[in-house]
Amino acid sequence: MKATFEKEALLLAITRSLGCVAEKMTSVIEGIFINTVGDDRCQVCAYDIEKGIKTEISAVVHDPGSLVINGAKLASIVKYMPAEVTLETGDNNIVTVASGRSKFQLHYLPGSEFPKIPEFMPERHFSLPQSMLRKIINQTAFAISNDETRPALTGLYIEINSDKIKAVACDGFRLAVREILTKTEIISKTGEEELYFIIPGKTITELLRLLEDKEEPIKFSLTRKHIIFSLKMKYGSEEKETIMFSRLVDANYIEYERFYPKECKTFVTVERDALEDALERASLVTEDRVQGQVKSAVKFNFTNGLLNVSAISINGKFFDEIPIEKTGADLVIGFPCKYLIEILRSTDQPVLKLSLTSALMSMVIEGESESGDSKFLYLALPVKMRE
């Protein structure tokens, strides 16, 4: 194989593929697959059995062929090359990476050893603006669980119909729900008008790296076990289609609406920025890492017209007051400071509504856009406070 690439296009194709390279050093799936397609294109692909990504970029193909090469190492080399990059395979599984007068030689594996990419026949399709999907992920994905003993919680749960999309994530400490009214134009060969599926958290992380803050669509295609994402991306001077695919989480999601408190007794309106700033200050006390010391909680004391925020740990004490509007009973409740900060960072409304029942039941944090087409709801699980 011998092919010459525009430097920026090759570098982008490789770096965007790295997240789908196997994490463990196992055979050829630790590498990037590069394969010539005709006289003017090359396919760049990575596949770790659970998820994969592929795209085709322009190239001058001198000799057809394929190879599997360490993607991280190749990206580091291409990054510092002066101009166009040529890959040429030789004897003893050595590939020469050349640009101008600069040359590197690396070991490679034959492309024939790379695992076969699955062929999909999806029956359900829909699309969303990239900016919308990016926003939804940013406002929910932080609550995806890492607990492999509860597979359903290790992904982002999606509910979608013709005019609404809802995303849900839960890690046992927080529940994040984001809902947006939008036309999705579901196309289903089986006649389904509503779709439900769980995208693995690791796939969500890689997808977020690809999404841009623009209105151009990303297309979704679903089979029974897989999801395929298709979007246009810039590679050097050209725009090419990138396809990412992943297994879906094969589990039923929790009945998350059962966790919503039914009879709240305290209702609070607070400025988001003021509350976030107070929590950031409290974290200087609660989140300091001291060997052998359990991180302390931040305490909320809701009284008429004020929210008292305080924290005590081995590192010191903190106290602050925030003006609020409150109806209902006074209440003292505690939370892990870090979890609350992550929730507030994901909200996009200047004023938040808090609803509480008792010191042992979750606090509801919610808001809605002025147009009413977008709303969010978060549940934060409290911790038992010491007297």
GROMACS .gro file of C-alpha atoms in nm:
model
  387
    1MET     CA    1   0.000   0.000   0.000
    2LYS     CA    2   0.113   0.353  -0.078
    3ALA     CA    3  -0.106   0.663  -0.040
    4THR     CA    4  -0.056   1.036   0.011
    5PHE     CA    5  -0.287   1.240   0.235
    6GLU     CA    6  -0.354   1.601   0.319
    7LYS     CA    7  -0.197   1.633   0.664
    8GLU     CA    8  -0.493   1.791   0.845
    9ALA     CA    9  -0.745   1.549   0.698
   10LEU     CA   10  -0.543   1.243   0.799
   11LEU     CA   11  -0.477   1.379   1.149
   12LEU     CA   12  -0.847   1.452   1.209
   13ALA     CA   13  -0.953   1.112   1.082
   14ILE     CA   14  -0.709   0.937   1.316
   15THR     CA   15  -0.776   1.145   1.629
   16ARG     CA   16  -1.153   1.116   1.590
   17SER     CA   17  -1.112   0.738   1.574
   18LEU     CA   18  -0.897   0.694   1.883
   19GLY     CA   19  -1.192   0.673   2.123
   20CYS     CA   20  -1.309   0.356   1.949
   21VAL     CA   21  -0.974   0.180   1.976
   22ALA     CA   22  -0.972  -0.102   2.232
   23GLU     CA   23  -0.863   0.016   2.578
   24LYS     CA   24  -0.679  -0.306   2.653
   25MET     CA   25  -0.380  -0.404   2.444
   26THR     CA   26  -0.537  -0.696   2.262
   27SER     CA   27  -0.441  -0.797   1.907
   28VAL     CA   28  -0.529  -0.579   1.609
   29ILE     CA   29  -0.824  -0.397   1.764
   30GLU     CA   30  -0.576  -0.172   1.946
   31GLY     CA   31  -0.497  -0.014   1.610
   32ILE     CA   32  -0.646   0.208   1.339
   33PHE     CA   33  -0.747   0.038   1.014
   34ILE     CA   34  -0.654   0.228   0.696
   35ASN     CA   35  -0.776   0.087   0.366
   36THR     CA   36  -0.759   0.228   0.012
   37VAL     CA   37  -1.089   0.269  -0.171
   38GLY     CA   38  -1.039   0.328  -0.544
   39ASP     CA   39  -0.779   0.571  -0.672
   40ASP     CA   40  -0.871   0.877  -0.465
   41ARG     CA   41  -1.000   0.771  -0.124
   42CYS     CA   42  -0.900   0.583   0.190
   43GLN     CA   43  -1.118   0.453   0.469
   44VAL     CA   44  -1.005   0.516   0.826
   45CYS     CA   45  -1.170   0.297   1.087
   46ALA     CA   46  -1.148   0.188   1.451
   47TYR     CA   47  -1.354  -0.085   1.617
   48ASP     CA   48  -1.332  -0.224   1.970
   49ILE     CA   49  -1.613  -0.483   1.924
   50GLU     CA   50  -1.859  -0.270   2.127
   51LYS     CA   51  -1.840   0.051   1.922
   52GLY     CA   52  -1.672   0.171   1.606
   53ILE     CA   53  -1.621   0.466   1.374
   54LYS     CA   54  -1.538   0.496   1.007
   55THR     CA   55  -1.496   0.766   0.749
   56GLU     CA   56  -1.348   0.807   0.402
   57ILE     CA   57  -1.103   1.086   0.325
   58SER     CA   58  -0.943   1.196   0.001
   59ALA     CA   59  -0.602   1.055  -0.088
   60VAL     CA   60  -0.376   0.996  -0.383
   61VAL     CA   61  -0.355   0.616  -0.400
   62HIS     CA   62  -0.034   0.497  -0.564
   63ASP     CA   63  -0.070   0.130  -0.469
   64PRO     CA   64  -0.388  -0.020  -0.316
   65GLY     CA   65  -0.378  -0.205   0.012
   66SER     CA   66  -0.456  -0.184   0.381
   67LEU     CA   67  -0.287  -0.187   0.719
   68VAL     CA   68  -0.353  -0.169   1.093
   69ILE     CA   69  -0.131   0.072   1.284
   70ASN     CA   70  -0.104   0.214   1.634
   71GLY     CA   71  -0.335   0.515   1.610
   72ALA     CA   72  -0.194   0.719   1.899
   73LYS     CA   73   0.160   0.684   1.770
   74LEU     CA   74   0.062   0.769   1.411
   75ALA     CA   75  -0.135   1.075   1.527
   76SER     CA   76   0.168   1.201   1.722
   77ILE     CA   77   0.387   1.165   1.413
   78VAL     CA   78   0.143   1.322   1.166
   79LYS     CA   79   0.084   1.617   1.399
   80TYR     CA   80   0.445   1.730   1.361
   81MET     CA   81   0.489   1.654   0.991
   82PRO     CA   82   0.555   1.962   0.774
   83ALA     CA   83   0.317   1.895   0.483
   84GLU     CA   84   0.143   1.615   0.295
   85VAL     CA   85   0.192   1.270   0.451
   86THR     CA   86   0.266   0.950   0.260
   87LEU     CA   87   0.219   0.603   0.404
   88GLU     CA   88   0.408   0.324   0.227
   89THR     CA   89   0.424  -0.037   0.345
   90GLY     CA   90   0.738  -0.241   0.296
   91ASP     CA   91   0.901  -0.568   0.397
   92ASN     CA   92   0.887  -0.716   0.747
   93ASN     CA   93   0.563  -0.533   0.828
   94ILE     CA   94   0.732  -0.193   0.833
   95VAL     CA   95   0.546   0.116   0.711
   96THR     CA   96   0.726   0.439   0.622
   97VAL     CA   97   0.553   0.762   0.721
   98ALA     CA   98   0.708   1.043   0.515
   99SER     CA   99   0.655   1.415   0.469
  100GLY     CA  100   0.909   1.636   0.293
  101ARG     CA  101   1.248   1.519   0.416
  102SER     CA  102   1.108   1.370   0.738
  103LYS     CA  103   1.059   0.994   0.764
  104PHE     CA  104   0.947   0.755   1.035
  105GLN     CA  105   0.925   0.379   1.024
  106LEU     CA  106   0.671   0.188   1.231
  107HIS     CA  107   0.552  -0.169   1.266
  108TYR     CA  108   0.209  -0.248   1.126
  109LEU     CA  109  -0.022  -0.546   1.093
  110PRO     CA  110  -0.191  -0.661   0.771
  111GLY     CA  111  -0.535  -0.510   0.720
  112SER     CA  112  -0.675  -0.859   0.662
  113GLU     CA  113  -0.637  -0.927   1.035
  114PHE     CA  114  -0.867  -0.641   1.138
  115PRO     CA  115  -1.207  -0.765   1.263
  116LYS     CA  116  -1.489  -0.744   1.013
  117ILE     CA  117  -1.713  -0.440   1.062
  118PRO     CA  118  -2.077  -0.545   1.117
  119GLU     CA  119  -2.320  -0.483   0.833
  120PHE     CA  120  -2.640  -0.320   0.952
  121MET     CA  121  -2.992  -0.323   0.814
  122PRO     CA  122  -3.166  -0.061   1.031
  123GLU     CA  123  -3.545  -0.039   1.030
  124ARG     CA  124  -3.591   0.283   1.229
  125HIS     CA  125  -3.451   0.628   1.154
  126PHE     CA  126  -3.475   0.985   1.281
  127SER     CA  127  -3.257   1.295   1.297
  128LEU     CA  128  -3.180   1.583   1.534
  129PRO     CA  129  -2.979   1.905   1.503
  130GLN     CA  130  -2.626   1.848   1.631
  131SER     CA  131  -2.648   2.146   1.866
  132MET     CA  132  -2.964   2.008   2.027
  133LEU     CA  133  -2.816   1.663   2.084
  134ARG     CA  134  -2.498   1.819   2.220
  135LYS     CA  135  -2.704   2.023   2.467
  136ILE     CA  136  -2.909   1.722   2.577
  137ILE     CA  137  -2.595   1.516   2.643
  138ASN     CA  138  -2.420   1.795   2.833
  139GLN     CA  139  -2.723   1.835   3.060
  140THR     CA  140  -2.773   1.466   3.144
  141ALA     CA  141  -2.465   1.251   3.080
  142PHE     CA  142  -2.292   1.354   3.405
  143ALA     CA  143  -2.546   1.136   3.591
  144ILE     CA  144  -2.469   0.816   3.397
  145SER     CA  145  -2.357   0.545   3.637
  146ASN     CA  146  -2.029   0.350   3.624
  147ASP     CA  147  -2.175   0.059   3.824
  148GLU     CA  148  -2.150  -0.242   3.593
  149THR     CA  149  -2.374  -0.446   3.826
  150ARG     CA  150  -2.668  -0.232   3.706
  151PRO     CA  151  -2.620  -0.231   3.326
  152ALA     CA  152  -2.926  -0.017   3.246
  153LEU     CA  153  -2.784   0.275   3.446
  154THR     CA  154  -2.451   0.272   3.260
  155GLY     CA  155  -2.613   0.439   2.960
  156LEU     CA  156  -2.827   0.735   2.855
  157TYR     CA  157  -3.193   0.637   2.820
  158ILE     CA  158  -3.377   0.798   2.528
  159GLU     CA  159  -3.752   0.827   2.476
  160ILE     CA  160  -3.854   0.977   2.144
  161ASN     CA  161  -4.170   1.031   1.942
  162SER     CA  162  -4.265   1.250   1.647
  163ASP     CA  163  -4.257   1.578   1.840
  164LYS     CA  164  -4.052   1.522   2.157
  165ILE     CA  165  -3.725   1.378   2.281
  166LYS     CA  166  -3.649   1.295   2.643
  167ALA     CA  167  -3.314   1.187   2.787
  168VAL     CA  168  -3.270   1.030   3.130
  169ALA     CA  169  -2.961   0.937   3.334
  170CYS     CA  170  -2.935   0.808   3.690
  171ASP     CA  171  -2.639   0.701   3.905
  172GLY     CA  172  -2.820   0.627   4.230
  173PHE     CA  173  -2.734   0.969   4.376
  174ARG     CA  174  -2.883   1.189   4.105
  175LEU     CA  175  -3.154   1.163   3.843
  176ALA     CA  176  -3.131   1.389   3.537
  177VAL     CA  177  -3.426   1.430   3.299
  178ARG     CA  178  -3.418   1.659   2.996
  179GLU     CA  179  -3.713   1.706   2.761
  180ILE     CA  180  -3.729   1.909   2.439
  181LEU     CA  181  -4.018   1.954   2.198
  182THR     CA  182  -3.890   1.904   1.843
  183LYS     CA  183  -3.989   1.744   1.514
  184THR     CA  184  -3.794   1.422   1.478
  185GLU     CA  185  -3.968   1.270   1.173
  186ILE     CA  186  -3.939   0.907   1.279
  187ILE     CA  187  -3.926   0.666   0.987
  188SER     CA  188  -4.001   0.309   1.090
  189LYS     CA  189  -4.053   0.010   0.863
  190THR     CA  190  -4.235  -0.159   1.150
  191GLY     CA  191  -4.473   0.133   1.203
  192GLU     CA  192  -4.342   0.238   1.546
  193GLU     CA  193  -4.432   0.594   1.650
  194GLU     CA  194  -4.228   0.591   1.972
  195LEU     CA  195  -3.873   0.467   2.028
  196TYR     CA  196  -3.699   0.367   2.351
  197PHE     CA  197  -3.332   0.270   2.381
  198ILE     CA  198  -3.021   0.304   2.600
  199ILE     CA  199  -2.692   0.431   2.455
  200PRO     CA  200  -2.382   0.316   2.652
  201GLY     CA  201  -2.206   0.589   2.849
  202LYS     CA  202  -1.873   0.528   2.673
  203THR     CA  203  -2.044   0.575   2.337
  204ILE     CA  204  -2.201   0.899   2.459
  205THR     CA  205  -1.856   1.027   2.558
  206GLU     CA  206  -1.715   0.961   2.211
  207LEU     CA  207  -2.024   1.097   2.035
  208LEU     CA  208  -1.995   1.423   2.227
  209ARG     CA  209  -1.640   1.464   2.095
  210LEU     CA  210  -1.773   1.453   1.739
  211LEU     CA  211  -2.071   1.686   1.779
  212GLU     CA  212  -2.042   2.053   1.688
  213ASP     CA  213  -2.256   2.345   1.800
  214LYS     CA  214  -2.438   2.382   1.468
  215GLU     CA  215  -2.783   2.315   1.328
  216GLU     CA  216  -2.679   2.056   1.073
  217PRO     CA  217  -2.846   1.721   1.149
  218ILE     CA  218  -2.708   1.402   1.288
  219LYS     CA  219  -2.894   1.098   1.160
  220PHE     CA  220  -2.984   0.806   1.386
  221SER     CA  221  -3.050   0.454   1.258
  222LEU     CA  222  -3.153   0.168   1.484
  223THR     CA  223  -3.145  -0.209   1.464
  224ARG     CA  224  -3.256  -0.432   1.748
  225LYS     CA  225  -2.910  -0.432   1.908
  226HIS     CA  226  -2.719  -0.141   1.751
  227ILE     CA  227  -2.742   0.231   1.690
  228ILE     CA  228  -2.571   0.407   1.398
  229PHE     CA  229  -2.491   0.781   1.391
  230SER     CA  230  -2.420   0.960   1.065
  231LEU     CA  231  -2.300   1.320   1.037
  232LYS     CA  232  -2.102   1.547   0.805
  233MET     CA  233  -1.763   1.665   0.933
  234LYS     CA  234  -1.476   1.873   0.801
  235TYR     CA  235  -1.156   1.688   0.712
  236GLY     CA  236  -0.904   1.941   0.594
  237SER     CA  237  -1.053   2.133   0.302
  238GLU     CA  238  -1.339   1.885   0.243
  239GLU     CA  239  -1.654   1.778   0.423
  240LYS     CA  240  -1.703   1.402   0.456
  241GLU     CA  241  -1.959   1.173   0.614
  242THR     CA  242  -1.855   1.010   0.941
  243ILE     CA  243  -2.035   0.703   1.068
  244MET     CA  244  -2.019   0.590   1.429
  245PHE     CA  245  -2.195   0.280   1.554
  246SER     CA  246  -2.241   0.109   1.887
  247ARG     CA  247  -2.416  -0.173   2.063
  248LEU     CA  248  -2.717  -0.064   2.267
  249VAL     CA  249  -2.749  -0.154   2.635
  250ASP     CA  250  -2.965  -0.467   2.636
  251ALA     CA  251  -3.168  -0.400   2.952
  252ASN     CA  252  -3.491  -0.241   3.068
  253TYR     CA  253  -3.451   0.106   3.214
  254ILE     CA  254  -3.572   0.182   3.566
  255GLU     CA  255  -3.920   0.331   3.619
  256TYR     CA  256  -3.760   0.665   3.699
  257GLU     CA  257  -4.086   0.859   3.743
  258ARG     CA  258  -4.157   0.654   4.055
  259PHE     CA  259  -3.876   0.846   4.227
  260TYR     CA  260  -4.051   1.180   4.187
  261PRO     CA  261  -4.169   1.303   4.530
  262LYS     CA  262  -4.548   1.303   4.542
  263GLU     CA  263  -4.621   1.548   4.827
  264CYS     CA  264  -4.363   1.823   4.855
  265LYS     CA  265  -4.397   2.057   5.154
  266THR     CA  266  -4.135   2.323   5.084
  267PHE     CA  267  -4.112   2.521   4.759
  268VAL     CA  268  -3.820   2.752   4.685
  269THR     CA  269  -3.723   2.988   4.401
  270VAL     CA  270  -3.353   3.075   4.384
  271GLU     CA  271  -3.110   3.238   4.140
  272ARG     CA  272  -2.897   2.968   3.982
  273ASP     CA  273  -2.573   3.170   3.970
  274ALA     CA  274  -2.597   3.270   4.336
  275LEU     CA  275  -2.651   2.910   4.444
  276GLU     CA  276  -2.372   2.776   4.223
  277ASP     CA  277  -2.127   3.040   4.349
  278ALA     CA  278  -2.208   2.949   4.710
  279LEU     CA  279  -2.153   2.579   4.640
  280GLU     CA  280  -1.823   2.647   4.466
  281ARG     CA  281  -1.707   2.830   4.778
  282ALA     CA  282  -1.835   2.550   5.003
  283SER     CA  283  -1.643   2.295   4.796
  284LEU     CA  284  -1.317   2.452   4.914
  285VAL     CA  285  -1.403   2.300   5.251
  286THR     CA  286  -1.596   1.987   5.156
  287GLU     CA  287  -1.389   1.862   4.862
  288ASP     CA  288  -1.032   1.899   4.989
  289ARG     CA  289  -0.859   1.563   4.976
  290VAL     CA  290  -0.730   1.466   5.318
  291GLN     CA  291  -0.596   1.115   5.359
  292GLY     CA  292  -0.831   0.899   5.561
  293GLN     CA  293  -1.096   1.175   5.584
  294VAL     CA  294  -1.442   1.119   5.436
  295LYS     CA  295  -1.558   1.418   5.232
  296SER     CA  296  -1.816   1.622   5.420
  297ALA     CA  297  -2.156   1.739   5.298
  298VAL     CA  298  -2.292   2.087   5.245
  299LYS     CA  299  -2.591   2.177   5.464
  300PHE     CA  300  -2.892   2.377   5.343
  301ASN     CA  301  -3.113   2.554   5.595
  302PHE     CA  302  -3.423   2.693   5.425
  303THR     CA  303  -3.581   2.971   5.629
  304ASN     CA  304  -3.809   3.260   5.539
  305GLY     CA  305  -3.635   3.469   5.275
  306LEU     CA  306  -3.292   3.305   5.313
  307LEU     CA  307  -3.103   2.988   5.232
  308ASN     CA  308  -2.819   2.933   5.477
  309VAL     CA  309  -2.541   2.729   5.317
  310SER     CA  310  -2.280   2.584   5.551
  311ALA     CA  311  -2.013   2.317   5.568
  312ILE     CA  312  -1.781   2.182   5.836
  313SER     CA  313  -1.488   1.948   5.779
  314ILE     CA  314  -1.142   1.878   5.913
  315ASN     CA  315  -1.023   2.154   5.679
  316GLY     CA  316  -1.238   2.431   5.822
  317LYS     CA  317  -1.583   2.587   5.822
  318PHE     CA  318  -1.791   2.775   5.566
  319PHE     CA  319  -2.110   2.980   5.587
  320ASP     CA  320  -2.307   3.184   5.333
  321GLU     CA  321  -2.657   3.324   5.285
  322ILE     CA  322  -2.860   3.344   4.965
  323PRO     CA  323  -3.187   3.536   4.918
  324ILE     CA  324  -3.475   3.306   4.818
  325GLU     CA  325  -3.850   3.301   4.784
  326LYS     CA  326  -4.002   3.022   4.994
  327THR     CA  327  -4.345   2.884   5.066
  328GLY     CA  328  -4.410   2.600   5.307
  329ALA     CA  329  -4.219   2.462   5.602
  330ASP     CA  330  -3.861   2.546   5.705
  331LEU     CA  331  -3.620   2.261   5.637
  332VAL     CA  332  -3.260   2.156   5.703
  333ILE     CA  333  -3.109   1.907   5.456
  334GLY     CA  334  -2.761   1.798   5.343
  335PHE     CA  335  -2.610   1.698   5.007
  336PRO     CA  336  -2.275   1.594   4.860
  337CYS     CA  337  -2.147   1.929   4.735
  338LYS     CA  338  -1.982   1.797   4.418
  339TYR     CA  339  -2.304   1.631   4.295
  340LEU     CA  340  -2.505   1.950   4.335
  341ILE     CA  341  -2.245   2.157   4.151
  342GLU     CA  342  -2.255   1.919   3.854
  343ILE     CA  343  -2.633   1.949   3.843
  344LEU     CA  344  -2.628   2.330   3.852
  345ARG     CA  345  -2.362   2.351   3.581
  346SER     CA  346  -2.589   2.155   3.351
  347THR     CA  347  -2.890   2.385   3.392
  348ASP     CA  348  -2.951   2.676   3.156
  349GLN     CA  349  -3.219   2.883   3.330
  350PRO     CA  350  -3.133   3.184   3.552
  351VAL     CA  351  -3.398   3.093   3.811
  352LEU     CA  352  -3.448   2.745   3.955
  353LYS     CA  353  -3.743   2.593   4.135
  354LEU     CA  354  -3.665   2.364   4.428
  355SER     CA  355  -3.921   2.132   4.583
  356LEU     CA  356  -3.857   1.939   4.905
  357THR     CA  357  -4.046   1.698   5.126
  358SER     CA  358  -3.815   1.608   5.415
  359ALA     CA  359  -3.448   1.584   5.512
  360LEU     CA  360  -3.441   1.221   5.393
  361MET     CA  361  -3.614   1.254   5.056
  362SER     CA  362  -3.473   1.378   4.725
  363MET     CA  363  -3.481   1.746   4.636
  364VAL     CA  364  -3.636   1.832   4.299
  365ILE     CA  365  -3.455   2.094   4.089
  366GLU     CA  366  -3.648   2.203   3.780
  367GLY     CA  367  -3.684   2.476   3.522
  368GLU     CA  368  -3.848   2.554   3.190
  369SER     CA  369  -3.767   2.780   2.897
  370GLU     CA  370  -3.981   3.089   2.840
  371SER     CA  371  -4.127   2.937   2.524
  372GLY     CA  372  -4.220   2.618   2.711
  373ASP     CA  373  -4.056   2.389   2.453
  374SER     CA  374  -3.770   2.282   2.678
  375LYS     CA  375  -3.765   2.173   3.042
  376PHE     CA  376  -3.543   1.986   3.283
  377LEU     CA  377  -3.582   1.805   3.613
  378TYR     CA  378  -3.313   1.679   3.847
  379LEU     CA  379  -3.341   1.480   4.168
  380ALA     CA  380  -3.061   1.508   4.424
  381LEU     CA  381  -3.043   1.241   4.696
  382PRO     CA  382  -2.965   1.389   5.039
  383VAL     CA  383  -2.722   1.259   5.299
  384LYS     CA  384  -2.793   1.221   5.667
  385MET     CA  385  -2.649   1.517   5.855
  386ARG     CA  386  -2.479   1.492   6.190
  387GLU     CA  387  -2.633   1.702   6.462
   0.00000   0.00000   0.00000
